[in-house]
Coordinates of C-alpha atoms in Angstrom, one line a residue:
X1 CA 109.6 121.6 95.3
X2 CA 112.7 122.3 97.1
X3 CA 113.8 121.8 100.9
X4 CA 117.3 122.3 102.0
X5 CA 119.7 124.4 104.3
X6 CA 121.4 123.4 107.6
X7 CA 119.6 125.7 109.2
X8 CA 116.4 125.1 108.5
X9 CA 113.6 123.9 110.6
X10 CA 113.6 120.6 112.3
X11 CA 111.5 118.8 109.8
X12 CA 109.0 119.9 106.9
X13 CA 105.6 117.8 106.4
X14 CA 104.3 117.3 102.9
X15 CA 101.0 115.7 103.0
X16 CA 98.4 114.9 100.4
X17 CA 100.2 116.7 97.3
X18 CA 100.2 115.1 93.5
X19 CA 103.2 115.3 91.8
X20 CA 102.6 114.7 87.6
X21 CA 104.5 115.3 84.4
X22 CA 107.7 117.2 85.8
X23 CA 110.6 117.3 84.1
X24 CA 113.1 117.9 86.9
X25 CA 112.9 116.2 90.2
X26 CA 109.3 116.3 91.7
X27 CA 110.6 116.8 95.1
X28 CA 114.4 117.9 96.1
X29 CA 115.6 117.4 99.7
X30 CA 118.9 118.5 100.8
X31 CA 120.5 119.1 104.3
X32 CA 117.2 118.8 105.5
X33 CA 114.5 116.4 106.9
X34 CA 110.9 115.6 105.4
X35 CA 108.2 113.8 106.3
X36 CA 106.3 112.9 102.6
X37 CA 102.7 111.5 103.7
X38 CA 99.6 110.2 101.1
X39 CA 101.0 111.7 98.0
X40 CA 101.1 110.4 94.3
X41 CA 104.2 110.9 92.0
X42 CA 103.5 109.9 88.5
X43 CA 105.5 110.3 85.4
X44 CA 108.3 112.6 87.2
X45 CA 111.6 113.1 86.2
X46 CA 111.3 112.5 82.0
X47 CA 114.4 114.5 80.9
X48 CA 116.7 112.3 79.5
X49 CA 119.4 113.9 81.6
X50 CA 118.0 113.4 85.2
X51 CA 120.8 111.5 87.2
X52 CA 119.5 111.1 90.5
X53 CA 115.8 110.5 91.7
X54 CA 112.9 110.7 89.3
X55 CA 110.2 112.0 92.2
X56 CA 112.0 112.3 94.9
X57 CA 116.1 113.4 95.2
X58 CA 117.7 112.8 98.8
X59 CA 120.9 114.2 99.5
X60 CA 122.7 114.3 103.4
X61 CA 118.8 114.1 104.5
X62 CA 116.8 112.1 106.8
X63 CA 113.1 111.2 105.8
X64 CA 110.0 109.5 106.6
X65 CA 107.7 108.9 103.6
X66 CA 104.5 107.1 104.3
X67 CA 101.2 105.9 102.4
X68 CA 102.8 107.1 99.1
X69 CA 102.3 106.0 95.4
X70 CA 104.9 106.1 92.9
X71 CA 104.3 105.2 89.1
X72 CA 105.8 105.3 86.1
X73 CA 108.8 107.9 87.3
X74 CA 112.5 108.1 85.5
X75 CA 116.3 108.6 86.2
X76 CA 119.8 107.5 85.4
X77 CA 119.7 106.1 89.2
X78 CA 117.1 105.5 91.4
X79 CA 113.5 106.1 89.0
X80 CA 111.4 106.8 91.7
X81 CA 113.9 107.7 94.6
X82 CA 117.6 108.3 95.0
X83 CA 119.4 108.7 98.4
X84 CA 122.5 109.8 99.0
X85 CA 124.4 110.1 102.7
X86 CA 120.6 109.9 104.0
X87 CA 118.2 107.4 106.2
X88 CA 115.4 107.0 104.0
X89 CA 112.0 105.3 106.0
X90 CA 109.6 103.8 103.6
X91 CA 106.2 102.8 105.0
X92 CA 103.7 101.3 103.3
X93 CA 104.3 103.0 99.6
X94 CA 103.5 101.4 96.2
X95 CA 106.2 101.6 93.8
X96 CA 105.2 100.8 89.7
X97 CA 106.3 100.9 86.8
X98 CA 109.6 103.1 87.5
X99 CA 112.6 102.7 85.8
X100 CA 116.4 103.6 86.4
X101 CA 117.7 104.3 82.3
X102 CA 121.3 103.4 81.4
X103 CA 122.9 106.4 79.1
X104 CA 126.4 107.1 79.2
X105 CA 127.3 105.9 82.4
X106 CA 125.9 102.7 84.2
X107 CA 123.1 103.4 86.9
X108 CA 121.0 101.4 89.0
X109 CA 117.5 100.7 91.2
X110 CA 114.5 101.1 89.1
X111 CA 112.4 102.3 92.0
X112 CA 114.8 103.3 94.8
X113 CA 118.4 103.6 94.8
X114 CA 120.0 104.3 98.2
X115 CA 124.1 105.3 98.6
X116 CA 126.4 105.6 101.4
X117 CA 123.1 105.5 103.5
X118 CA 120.7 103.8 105.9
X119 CA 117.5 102.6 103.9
X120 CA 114.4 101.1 105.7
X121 CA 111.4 99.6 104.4
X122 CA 108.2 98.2 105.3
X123 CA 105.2 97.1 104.2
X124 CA 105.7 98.4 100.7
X125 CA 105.1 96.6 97.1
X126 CA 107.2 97.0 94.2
X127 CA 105.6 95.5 90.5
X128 CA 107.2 96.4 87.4
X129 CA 110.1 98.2 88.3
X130 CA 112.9 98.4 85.6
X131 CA 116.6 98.9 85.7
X132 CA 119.0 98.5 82.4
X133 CA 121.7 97.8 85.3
X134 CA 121.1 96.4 88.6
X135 CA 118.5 95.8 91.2
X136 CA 114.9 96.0 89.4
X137 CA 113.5 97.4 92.2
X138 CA 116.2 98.7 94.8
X139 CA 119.3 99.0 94.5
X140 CA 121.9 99.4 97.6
X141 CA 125.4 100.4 97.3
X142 CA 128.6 101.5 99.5
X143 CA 126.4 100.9 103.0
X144 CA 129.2 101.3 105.8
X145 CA 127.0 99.1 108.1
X146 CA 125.3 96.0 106.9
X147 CA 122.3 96.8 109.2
X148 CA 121.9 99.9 107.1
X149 CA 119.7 98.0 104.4
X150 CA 116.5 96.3 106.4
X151 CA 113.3 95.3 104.2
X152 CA 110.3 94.3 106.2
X153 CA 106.9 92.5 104.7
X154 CA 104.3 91.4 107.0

């Protein structure tokens, strides 16, 4: 599934959807804002050639994404979710078994890697999260503000 374009509307809901077995990113977002509510990405992104995102791919985006499972999803970068030049809300997700695979160049963040962005999280569990590089579980890199990176557990 693919969202993008400057022009676009204001923000695009995706609520209740399963994404299984894809090769390619399960959901791309790019110049563009999503709200991702109450779905399941499993096994996403197998390819050995996916860089960025094994579920879901951020690029100069803003989202919300809420009450979501991720399991067992792959990438160079960021197994379950890779954001780049976005603010990335995570609320209350569950992020297994994902995993961030080193080829030819060195990657990191077996569940989530964020980049040159603002990254929020809350209330979300990470268990068996794999990354041949850095950070296991997240991974954050090249933040311009160190407020851009807050975790929350209650």
């Amino acid at each position: 599934m693919f969202f993008g374009g400057e022009s676009g509307p204001a923000a695009v809901t995706v609520d209740g959807f399963t994404f299984s077995g894809s090769n390619v990113v399960a959901l791309r977002v790019v110049f563009a804002s999503v709200n991702v509510r109450r779905c399941q990405f499993t096994e996403n992104g197998l390819a050995s050639l996916i860089p960025f995102g094994g579920a879901i791919l951020l690029w100069f985006s803003t989202s919300r994404i809420e009450h979501c499972v991720f399991q067992r999803n792959h990438a160079r970068s960021g197994g379950a979710l890779y954001a780049f030049r976005s603010s990335a809300e995570l609320l209350d997700c569950s992020f297994l078994e994902n995993q961030a695979r080193q080829s030819d160049f060195s990657y990191a963040g077996g569940a989530v890697y964020s980049e040159k962005g603002k990254l929020h999280i809350s209330r979300c569990s990470f268990l068996r999260n794999l990354s041949e590089d850095r950070g296991g579980a997240i991974a954050v890199s090249d933040s311009y503000d160190p407020s851009a990176f807050v975790c929350e557990h209650s």
